[in-house]
């Protein structure tokens, strides 16, 4: 991966103290922002990537988020990046990154697109948003702050549906036991807070050697289901490559295996890396026909230092897809 040289006044630590962007240096190195470039941050969140990209080069950035709070933060950030003529270099778009093609039709193509999949630090830290059991709060988890909440899902779904959600999105082998406990508990009173749900899960699942709270997988599963996170990611991966300019890069940071597998498969398909159905059949090599290449064959992980200081970074994986530029050399890249 080619390193990007940042301006002297760029400080990677100058981020909002309420949000610590994961693998920021690696993301900037992958994107290599340049003056005059056009970039898209499909998951604005706390604005950590957006702020760093705008500081790294005199470029324009479009950013998408469904969370009204994030859009408000973006509107404030846009004021800090106004040009002398009054026009801002940051353009906020309300919506989901799975609709990026429709949202950015007047701005594409882009020299780089970045996606940070998952929940932002702001959402986790606000107990009233209901994303975490760290502090008791209403069982909400809606990134858009509209539509059915996690409480609706927990209290209205059939036991089999809950078990499937926890198994498929939380990858929890004890999903049926957890679903049974939830259904039993809600007969006594509706489950309306994060603290009560966490206690219900803990009552039937013992802590394991990892030290991870037994309720973690259930909360992850409900959050993914409430926000259709995998559906959004699938749609984004289908649309993003076509929005890249020649030489443009799609950089995606994931935080669990479900996301990473989806991104890995989509990028491999875009790059023409088609696996043969059987090891006894010859592989059809379509790489020469593809307009895309993988920047690296394996995902990049966070540094040991970052993993120690930022727990969110421990499971992070970064993958990059490049749209080929017929006039550029790709020595050192994975072809």
mmCIF file of C-alpha atoms in Angstrom:
data_model
loop_
_atom_site.group_PDB
_atom_site.id
_atom_site.type_symbol
_atom_site.label_atom_id
_atom_site.label_comp_id
_atom_site.label_asym_id
_atom_site.label_seq_id
_atom_site.Cartn_x
_atom_site.Cartn_y
_atom_site.Cartn_z
ATOM 1 C CA UNK A 1 0.000 0.000 0.000
ATOM 2 C CA UNK A 2 1.450 3.377 -0.937
ATOM 3 C CA UNK A 3 1.901 5.791 1.936
ATOM 4 C CA UNK A 4 0.400 9.260 1.756
ATOM 5 C CA UNK A 5 2.463 12.300 2.702
ATOM 6 C CA UNK A 6 0.372 14.576 4.884
ATOM 7 C CA UNK A 7 0.724 18.356 5.068
ATOM 8 C CA UNK A 8 2.894 19.596 7.918
ATOM 9 C CA UNK A 9 -0.109 21.010 9.770
ATOM 10 C CA UNK A 10 -1.993 17.687 9.724
ATOM 11 C CA UNK A 11 -2.228 16.103 13.175
ATOM 12 C CA UNK A 12 -3.844 12.678 13.316
ATOM 13 C CA UNK A 13 -4.655 13.294 16.978
ATOM 14 C CA UNK A 14 -6.757 16.363 16.160
ATOM 15 C CA UNK A 15 -10.035 14.509 16.171
ATOM 16 C CA UNK A 16 -13.158 15.151 18.175
ATOM 17 C CA UNK A 17 -12.506 13.859 21.720
ATOM 18 C CA UNK A 18 -15.904 12.153 21.653
ATOM 19 C CA UNK A 19 -14.916 9.946 18.741
ATOM 20 C CA UNK A 20 -11.735 7.963 18.083
ATOM 21 C CA UNK A 21 -11.506 6.971 14.397
ATOM 22 C CA UNK A 22 -10.229 3.417 13.976
ATOM 23 C CA UNK A 23 -7.140 2.783 11.806
ATOM 24 C CA UNK A 24 -7.041 6.430 10.732
ATOM 25 C CA UNK A 25 -3.431 6.366 9.511
ATOM 26 C CA UNK A 26 -4.063 3.191 7.498
ATOM 27 C CA UNK A 27 -7.237 4.637 5.960
ATOM 28 C CA UNK A 28 -5.429 7.806 4.899
ATOM 29 C CA UNK A 29 -2.565 5.763 3.460
ATOM 30 C CA UNK A 30 -5.006 3.676 1.440
ATOM 31 C CA UNK A 31 -7.005 6.656 0.142
ATOM 32 C CA UNK A 32 -3.953 8.893 -0.457
ATOM 33 C CA UNK A 33 -6.056 12.104 -0.637
ATOM 34 C CA UNK A 34 -4.798 14.607 -3.201
ATOM 35 C CA UNK A 35 -5.465 18.257 -3.925
ATOM 36 C CA UNK A 36 -8.447 18.681 -6.230
ATOM 37 C CA UNK A 37 -9.705 15.159 -5.510
ATOM 38 C CA UNK A 38 -13.309 14.172 -4.810
ATOM 39 C CA UNK A 39 -14.033 11.745 -1.983
ATOM 40 C CA UNK A 40 -16.986 10.068 -0.319
ATOM 41 C CA UNK A 41 -17.317 9.089 3.340
ATOM 42 C CA UNK A 42 -20.310 6.770 3.324
ATOM 43 C CA UNK A 43 -20.474 6.459 7.120
ATOM 44 C CA UNK A 44 -19.773 9.934 8.533
ATOM 45 C CA UNK A 45 -20.557 9.060 12.177
ATOM 46 C CA UNK A 46 -18.305 11.143 14.397
ATOM 47 C CA UNK A 47 -16.562 12.714 11.419
ATOM 48 C CA UNK A 48 -13.106 11.371 12.243
ATOM 49 C CA UNK A 49 -12.252 10.192 8.734
ATOM 50 C CA UNK A 50 -13.912 13.208 7.103
ATOM 51 C CA UNK A 51 -11.924 15.686 9.183
ATOM 52 C CA UNK A 52 -8.637 13.903 8.474
ATOM 53 C CA UNK A 53 -9.267 13.640 4.717
ATOM 54 C CA UNK A 54 -10.088 17.341 4.462
ATOM 55 C CA UNK A 55 -6.959 18.213 6.429
ATOM 56 C CA UNK A 56 -4.748 15.908 4.362
ATOM 57 C CA UNK A 57 -5.466 17.606 1.020
ATOM 58 C CA UNK A 58 -7.290 20.533 -0.551
ATOM 59 C CA UNK A 59 -10.080 18.253 -1.747
ATOM 60 C CA UNK A 60 -13.875 18.047 -1.678
ATOM 61 C CA UNK A 61 -15.724 15.478 0.402
ATOM 62 C CA UNK A 62 -19.288 14.212 0.348
ATOM 63 C CA UNK A 63 -20.491 12.415 3.482
ATOM 64 C CA UNK A 64 -23.550 10.246 4.141
ATOM 65 C CA UNK A 65 -25.271 9.421 7.421
ATOM 66 C CA UNK A 66 -28.751 8.426 8.486
ATOM 67 C CA UNK A 67 -28.389 9.678 12.061
ATOM 68 C CA UNK A 68 -29.809 13.212 12.566
ATOM 69 C CA UNK A 69 -27.211 13.823 15.300
ATOM 70 C CA UNK A 70 -24.378 12.941 12.913
ATOM 71 C CA UNK A 71 -25.810 15.236 10.235
ATOM 72 C CA UNK A 72 -25.884 18.076 12.754
ATOM 73 C CA UNK A 73 -22.234 17.432 13.626
ATOM 74 C CA UNK A 74 -21.399 17.394 9.932
ATOM 75 C CA UNK A 75 -23.123 20.715 9.365
ATOM 76 C CA UNK A 76 -20.961 22.238 12.094
ATOM 77 C CA UNK A 77 -17.806 20.647 10.670
ATOM 78 C CA UNK A 78 -18.616 22.006 7.210
ATOM 79 C CA UNK A 79 -18.277 25.511 8.600
ATOM 80 C CA UNK A 80 -14.649 24.808 9.505
ATOM 81 C CA UNK A 81 -13.813 23.844 5.928
ATOM 82 C CA UNK A 82 -15.177 26.740 3.940
ATOM 83 C CA UNK A 83 -13.182 28.108 1.034
ATOM 84 C CA UNK A 84 -12.405 31.840 0.724
ATOM 85 C CA UNK A 85 -15.415 32.202 -1.593
ATOM 86 C CA UNK A 86 -17.704 30.814 1.140
ATOM 87 C CA UNK A 87 -18.320 27.391 -0.410
ATOM 88 C CA UNK A 88 -17.713 24.432 1.902
ATOM 89 C CA UNK A 89 -15.486 21.528 0.949
ATOM 90 C CA UNK A 90 -17.734 19.193 2.983
ATOM 91 C CA UNK A 91 -21.178 18.281 1.654
ATOM 92 C CA UNK A 92 -23.504 16.358 4.000
ATOM 93 C CA UNK A 93 -26.119 13.962 2.622
ATOM 94 C CA UNK A 94 -28.906 12.481 4.729
ATOM 95 C CA UNK A 95 -29.606 8.811 4.056
ATOM 96 C CA UNK A 96 -28.035 5.352 4.161
ATOM 97 C CA UNK A 97 -24.797 4.364 2.482
ATOM 98 C CA UNK A 98 -26.678 1.539 0.797
ATOM 99 C CA UNK A 99 -28.321 4.273 -1.305
ATOM 100 C CA UNK A 100 -25.034 5.997 -2.179
ATOM 101 C CA UNK A 101 -25.575 5.785 -5.926
ATOM 102 C CA UNK A 102 -28.812 7.775 -5.806
ATOM 103 C CA UNK A 103 -27.543 10.176 -3.130
ATOM 104 C CA UNK A 104 -24.318 11.077 -4.980
ATOM 105 C CA UNK A 105 -25.432 10.951 -8.605
ATOM 106 C CA UNK A 106 -24.482 14.616 -9.126
ATOM 107 C CA UNK A 107 -21.096 14.286 -7.364
ATOM 108 C CA UNK A 108 -19.603 11.035 -8.721
ATOM 109 C CA UNK A 109 -17.139 9.776 -9.819
ATOM 110 C CA UNK A 110 -14.921 9.765 -6.718
ATOM 111 C CA UNK A 111 -11.196 9.380 -6.275
ATOM 112 C CA UNK A 112 -11.848 7.505 -3.051
ATOM 113 C CA UNK A 113 -14.707 6.066 -1.010
ATOM 114 C CA UNK A 114 -14.357 5.054 2.630
ATOM 115 C CA UNK A 115 -16.785 3.003 4.741
ATOM 116 C CA UNK A 116 -16.435 2.380 8.481
ATOM 117 C CA UNK A 117 -18.996 -0.327 9.178
ATOM 118 C CA UNK A 118 -20.634 -0.442 12.574
ATOM 119 C CA UNK A 119 -21.807 1.822 15.351
ATOM 120 C CA UNK A 120 -20.074 5.103 16.164
ATOM 121 C CA UNK A 121 -18.579 5.991 19.540
ATOM 122 C CA UNK A 122 -21.189 8.729 19.922
ATOM 123 C CA UNK A 123 -24.037 6.247 19.617
ATOM 124 C CA UNK A 124 -22.446 3.808 22.056
ATOM 125 C CA UNK A 125 -21.666 6.473 24.640
ATOM 126 C CA UNK A 126 -25.189 7.940 24.693
ATOM 127 C CA UNK A 127 -27.223 5.723 27.010
ATOM 128 C CA UNK A 128 -30.477 7.138 25.641
ATOM 129 C CA UNK A 129 -29.673 5.689 22.206
ATOM 130 C CA UNK A 130 -29.797 2.158 23.633
ATOM 131 C CA UNK A 131 -26.854 0.668 21.716
ATOM 132 C CA UNK A 132 -24.900 -0.503 24.746
ATOM 133 C CA UNK A 133 -25.569 -2.140 28.110
ATOM 134 C CA UNK A 134 -22.599 -0.308 29.603
ATOM 135 C CA UNK A 135 -25.093 2.255 30.942
ATOM 136 C CA UNK A 136 -28.762 1.448 31.376
ATOM 137 C CA UNK A 137 -31.044 3.145 28.886
ATOM 138 C CA UNK A 138 -34.065 2.603 26.637
ATOM 139 C CA UNK A 139 -33.726 -0.412 24.329
ATOM 140 C CA UNK A 140 -33.616 1.534 21.072
ATOM 141 C CA UNK A 141 -30.587 0.980 18.736
ATOM 142 C CA UNK A 142 -32.074 2.893 15.775
ATOM 143 C CA UNK A 143 -29.348 4.723 13.864
ATOM 144 C CA UNK A 144 -31.927 6.785 11.998
ATOM 145 C CA UNK A 145 -33.919 7.427 15.199
ATOM 146 C CA UNK A 146 -37.045 6.292 13.344
ATOM 147 C CA UNK A 147 -38.850 3.034 12.606
ATOM 148 C CA UNK A 148 -39.140 -0.114 14.773
ATOM 149 C CA UNK A 149 -36.731 -0.209 17.711
ATOM 150 C CA UNK A 150 -34.862 -3.064 19.361
ATOM 151 C CA UNK A 151 -37.563 -3.081 22.052
ATOM 152 C CA UNK A 152 -40.193 -3.642 19.358
ATOM 153 C CA UNK A 153 -38.155 -6.522 17.957
ATOM 154 C CA UNK A 154 -37.577 -8.136 21.353
ATOM 155 C CA UNK A 155 -41.165 -7.825 22.526
ATOM 156 C CA UNK A 156 -43.032 -8.580 19.300
ATOM 157 C CA UNK A 157 -41.004 -11.268 17.507
ATOM 158 C CA UNK A 158 -41.736 -14.961 17.784
ATOM 159 C CA UNK A 159 -39.232 -17.073 19.699
ATOM 160 C CA UNK A 160 -38.014 -18.745 16.503
ATOM 161 C CA UNK A 161 -37.431 -15.384 14.836
ATOM 162 C CA UNK A 162 -35.434 -14.100 17.799
ATOM 163 C CA UNK A 163 -33.336 -17.257 17.877
ATOM 164 C CA UNK A 164 -32.553 -16.927 14.164
ATOM 165 C CA UNK A 165 -31.554 -13.256 14.542
ATOM 166 C CA UNK A 166 -29.233 -13.998 17.471
ATOM 167 C CA UNK A 167 -27.730 -17.029 15.730
ATOM 168 C CA UNK A 168 -27.167 -15.498 12.296
ATOM 169 C CA UNK A 169 -26.240 -11.923 13.260
ATOM 170 C CA UNK A 170 -24.664 -12.591 16.649
ATOM 171 C CA UNK A 171 -23.156 -15.964 15.733
ATOM 172 C CA UNK A 172 -24.192 -17.222 19.161
ATOM 173 C CA UNK A 173 -24.555 -21.002 19.475
ATOM 174 C CA UNK A 174 -26.858 -20.516 22.488
ATOM 175 C CA UNK A 175 -29.361 -18.445 20.519
ATOM 176 C CA UNK A 176 -32.328 -20.714 21.221
ATOM 177 C CA UNK A 177 -31.672 -20.660 24.948
ATOM 178 C CA UNK A 178 -31.433 -16.858 24.895
ATOM 179 C CA UNK A 179 -34.589 -16.447 22.810
ATOM 180 C CA UNK A 180 -36.491 -18.735 25.165
ATOM 181 C CA UNK A 181 -35.385 -16.678 28.160
ATOM 182 C CA UNK A 182 -36.406 -13.425 26.453
ATOM 183 C CA UNK A 183 -39.872 -14.723 25.597
ATOM 184 C CA UNK A 184 -40.352 -15.991 29.146
ATOM 185 C CA UNK A 185 -39.224 -12.691 30.661
ATOM 186 C CA UNK A 186 -41.495 -10.556 28.504
ATOM 187 C CA UNK A 187 -44.558 -12.447 29.753
ATOM 188 C CA UNK A 188 -43.847 -10.866 33.133
ATOM 189 C CA UNK A 189 -43.290 -7.335 31.773
ATOM 190 C CA UNK A 190 -42.208 -5.775 28.481
ATOM 191 C CA UNK A 191 -38.424 -5.597 28.017
ATOM 192 C CA UNK A 192 -37.759 -1.890 27.594
ATOM 193 C CA UNK A 193 -34.216 -1.216 28.827
ATOM 194 C CA UNK A 194 -30.725 -2.308 27.861
ATOM 195 C CA UNK A 195 -29.945 -3.278 31.450
ATOM 196 C CA UNK A 196 -32.865 -5.677 31.742
ATOM 197 C CA UNK A 197 -32.130 -7.369 28.429
ATOM 198 C CA UNK A 198 -28.476 -7.805 29.379
ATOM 199 C CA UNK A 199 -29.442 -9.398 32.686
ATOM 200 C CA UNK A 200 -31.839 -11.793 30.955
ATOM 201 C CA UNK A 201 -29.056 -12.975 28.647
ATOM 202 C CA UNK A 202 -26.560 -13.271 31.486
ATOM 203 C CA UNK A 203 -29.032 -15.387 33.456
ATOM 204 C CA UNK A 204 -28.773 -18.178 30.856
ATOM 205 C CA UNK A 205 -25.278 -17.716 29.390
ATOM 206 C CA UNK A 206 -22.143 -18.057 31.484
ATOM 207 C CA UNK A 207 -19.103 -15.834 30.856
ATOM 208 C CA UNK A 208 -16.382 -17.545 28.819
ATOM 209 C CA UNK A 209 -12.600 -17.258 28.958
ATOM 210 C CA UNK A 210 -12.558 -14.364 26.489
ATOM 211 C CA UNK A 211 -13.872 -11.981 29.117
ATOM 212 C CA UNK A 212 -16.525 -10.708 26.685
ATOM 213 C CA UNK A 213 -19.872 -10.010 28.339
ATOM 214 C CA UNK A 214 -22.382 -12.795 27.508
ATOM 215 C CA UNK A 215 -24.874 -10.166 26.276
ATOM 216 C CA UNK A 216 -22.516 -8.737 23.647
ATOM 217 C CA UNK A 217 -23.488 -11.059 20.793
ATOM 218 C CA UNK A 218 -27.214 -10.588 21.412
ATOM 219 C CA UNK A 219 -26.854 -6.794 21.362
ATOM 220 C CA UNK A 220 -24.818 -6.986 18.163
ATOM 221 C CA UNK A 221 -27.444 -9.183 16.525
ATOM 222 C CA UNK A 222 -30.343 -6.915 17.444
ATOM 223 C CA UNK A 223 -28.483 -3.799 16.281
ATOM 224 C CA UNK A 224 -27.715 -5.390 12.911
ATOM 225 C CA UNK A 225 -31.320 -6.498 12.493
ATOM 226 C CA UNK A 226 -32.876 -3.178 13.552
ATOM 227 C CA UNK A 227 -30.722 -1.208 11.107
ATOM 228 C CA UNK A 228 -30.487 -3.808 8.303
ATOM 229 C CA UNK A 229 -26.727 -3.316 8.471
ATOM 230 C CA UNK A 230 -25.744 -6.284 6.318
ATOM 231 C CA UNK A 231 -28.350 -5.375 3.726
ATOM 232 C CA UNK A 232 -26.995 -1.825 3.594
ATOM 233 C CA UNK A 233 -23.437 -3.116 3.285
ATOM 234 C CA UNK A 234 -24.380 -5.521 0.483
ATOM 235 C CA UNK A 235 -26.083 -2.735 -1.458
ATOM 236 C CA UNK A 236 -23.130 -0.414 -0.893
ATOM 237 C CA UNK A 237 -20.628 -2.997 -2.132
ATOM 238 C CA UNK A 238 -22.712 -3.493 -5.276
ATOM 239 C CA UNK A 239 -22.817 0.261 -6.000
ATOM 240 C CA UNK A 240 -19.486 1.674 -4.804
ATOM 241 C CA UNK A 241 -17.116 0.261 -7.478
ATOM 242 C CA UNK A 242 -19.102 1.925 -10.262
ATOM 243 C CA UNK A 243 -18.793 5.290 -8.475
ATOM 244 C CA UNK A 244 -14.973 5.243 -8.543
ATOM 245 C CA UNK A 245 -12.969 7.281 -11.028
ATOM 246 C CA UNK A 246 -10.017 5.548 -12.749
ATOM 247 C CA UNK A 247 -7.389 5.013 -10.065
ATOM 248 C CA UNK A 248 -9.997 5.507 -7.346
ATOM 249 C CA UNK A 249 -9.969 3.386 -4.182
ATOM 250 C CA UNK A 250 -12.729 1.820 -2.126
ATOM 251 C CA UNK A 251 -11.537 1.434 1.474
ATOM 252 C CA UNK A 252 -13.695 -0.531 3.926
ATOM 253 C CA UNK A 253 -13.098 -1.070 7.638
ATOM 254 C CA UNK A 254 -15.110 -3.886 9.241
ATOM 255 C CA UNK A 255 -15.417 -5.023 12.832
ATOM 256 C CA UNK A 256 -16.714 -8.587 12.786
ATOM 257 C CA UNK A 257 -16.590 -11.644 10.584
ATOM 258 C CA UNK A 258 -20.045 -11.217 9.037
ATOM 259 C CA UNK A 259 -19.086 -7.834 7.612
ATOM 260 C CA UNK A 260 -15.587 -8.867 6.574
ATOM 261 C CA UNK A 261 -16.771 -11.976 4.712
ATOM 262 C CA UNK A 262 -19.289 -9.914 2.770
ATOM 263 C CA UNK A 263 -16.694 -7.272 1.846
ATOM 264 C CA UNK A 264 -14.064 -9.869 0.961
ATOM 265 C CA UNK A 265 -16.470 -11.700 -1.330
ATOM 266 C CA UNK A 266 -17.713 -8.519 -3.034
ATOM 267 C CA UNK A 267 -14.212 -7.165 -3.660
ATOM 268 C CA UNK A 268 -12.982 -10.504 -4.976
ATOM 269 C CA UNK A 269 -15.904 -10.653 -7.364
ATOM 270 C CA UNK A 270 -15.273 -7.088 -8.572
ATOM 271 C CA UNK A 271 -11.597 -7.939 -9.127
ATOM 272 C CA UNK A 272 -12.528 -11.014 -11.168
ATOM 273 C CA UNK A 273 -11.181 -13.487 -8.652
ATOM 274 C CA UNK A 274 -13.728 -16.224 -9.322
ATOM 275 C CA UNK A 275 -13.212 -19.407 -7.332
ATOM 276 C CA UNK A 276 -13.675 -22.715 -9.086
ATOM 277 C CA UNK A 277 -16.617 -24.808 -7.789
ATOM 278 C CA UNK A 278 -14.343 -27.846 -7.330
ATOM 279 C CA UNK A 279 -10.590 -28.192 -6.841
ATOM 280 C CA UNK A 280 -10.610 -30.747 -9.648
ATOM 281 C CA UNK A 281 -11.949 -28.223 -12.169
ATOM 282 C CA UNK A 282 -9.734 -25.577 -13.786
ATOM 283 C CA UNK A 283 -10.155 -22.039 -12.484
ATOM 284 C CA UNK A 284 -11.469 -19.452 -14.913
ATOM 285 C CA UNK A 285 -9.111 -16.522 -14.445
ATOM 286 C CA UNK A 286 -11.068 -13.344 -15.184
ATOM 287 C CA UNK A 287 -8.568 -10.908 -13.663
ATOM 288 C CA UNK A 288 -7.401 -9.617 -17.031
ATOM 289 C CA UNK A 289 -10.979 -8.737 -17.917
ATOM 290 C CA UNK A 290 -11.716 -6.879 -14.692
ATOM 291 C CA UNK A 291 -11.513 -3.112 -14.277
ATOM 292 C CA UNK A 292 -10.585 -3.536 -10.601
ATOM 293 C CA UNK A 293 -7.718 -4.902 -8.539
ATOM 294 C CA UNK A 294 -7.204 -5.711 -4.877
ATOM 295 C CA UNK A 295 -4.620 -3.494 -3.170
ATOM 296 C CA UNK A 296 -3.607 -6.357 -0.858
ATOM 297 C CA UNK A 297 -4.505 -10.033 -0.751
ATOM 298 C CA UNK A 298 -5.115 -10.115 3.014
ATOM 299 C CA UNK A 299 -6.876 -7.570 5.216
ATOM 300 C CA UNK A 300 -4.813 -5.076 7.184
ATOM 301 C CA UNK A 301 -5.281 -5.116 10.962
ATOM 302 C CA UNK A 302 -4.818 -2.332 13.469
ATOM 303 C CA UNK A 303 -1.382 -1.904 15.008
ATOM 304 C CA UNK A 304 -0.708 -3.470 18.379
ATOM 305 C CA UNK A 305 -0.406 -0.003 19.896
ATOM 306 C CA UNK A 306 -3.821 1.086 18.613
ATOM 307 C CA UNK A 307 -5.428 -2.203 19.639
ATOM 308 C CA UNK A 308 -4.175 -1.664 23.188
ATOM 309 C CA UNK A 309 -5.414 1.910 23.446
ATOM 310 C CA UNK A 310 -8.673 1.628 21.489
ATOM 311 C CA UNK A 311 -10.739 -1.534 22.162
ATOM 312 C CA UNK A 312 -12.834 -0.971 18.996
ATOM 313 C CA UNK A 313 -9.716 -1.457 16.894
ATOM 314 C CA UNK A 314 -8.960 -4.969 18.125
ATOM 315 C CA UNK A 315 -11.242 -6.691 15.629
ATOM 316 C CA UNK A 316 -10.934 -4.123 12.833
ATOM 317 C CA UNK A 317 -9.930 -5.210 9.320
ATOM 318 C CA UNK A 318 -9.231 -2.949 6.366
ATOM 319 C CA UNK A 319 -9.639 -3.997 2.727
ATOM 320 C CA UNK A 320 -9.039 -1.886 -0.393
ATOM 321 C CA UNK A 321 -10.292 -2.213 -3.963
ATOM 322 C CA UNK A 322 -8.726 -0.114 -6.756
ATOM 323 C CA UNK A 323 -10.340 0.871 -10.036
ATOM 324 C CA UNK A 324 -7.659 0.518 -12.694
ATOM 325 C CA UNK A 325 -6.350 3.574 -14.483
ATOM 326 C CA UNK A 326 -5.067 2.581 -17.941
ATOM 327 C CA UNK A 327 -2.389 5.265 -17.672
ATOM 328 C CA UNK A 328 -1.070 4.276 -14.220
ATOM 329 C CA UNK A 329 1.479 1.723 -13.024
ATOM 330 C CA UNK A 330 0.481 -0.725 -10.296
ATOM 331 C CA UNK A 331 3.831 -2.172 -9.338
ATOM 332 C CA UNK A 332 3.691 -3.391 -5.753
ATOM 333 C CA UNK A 333 -0.073 -3.858 -5.860
ATOM 334 C CA UNK A 334 -1.824 -7.210 -5.759
ATOM 335 C CA UNK A 335 -2.842 -8.134 -9.293
#
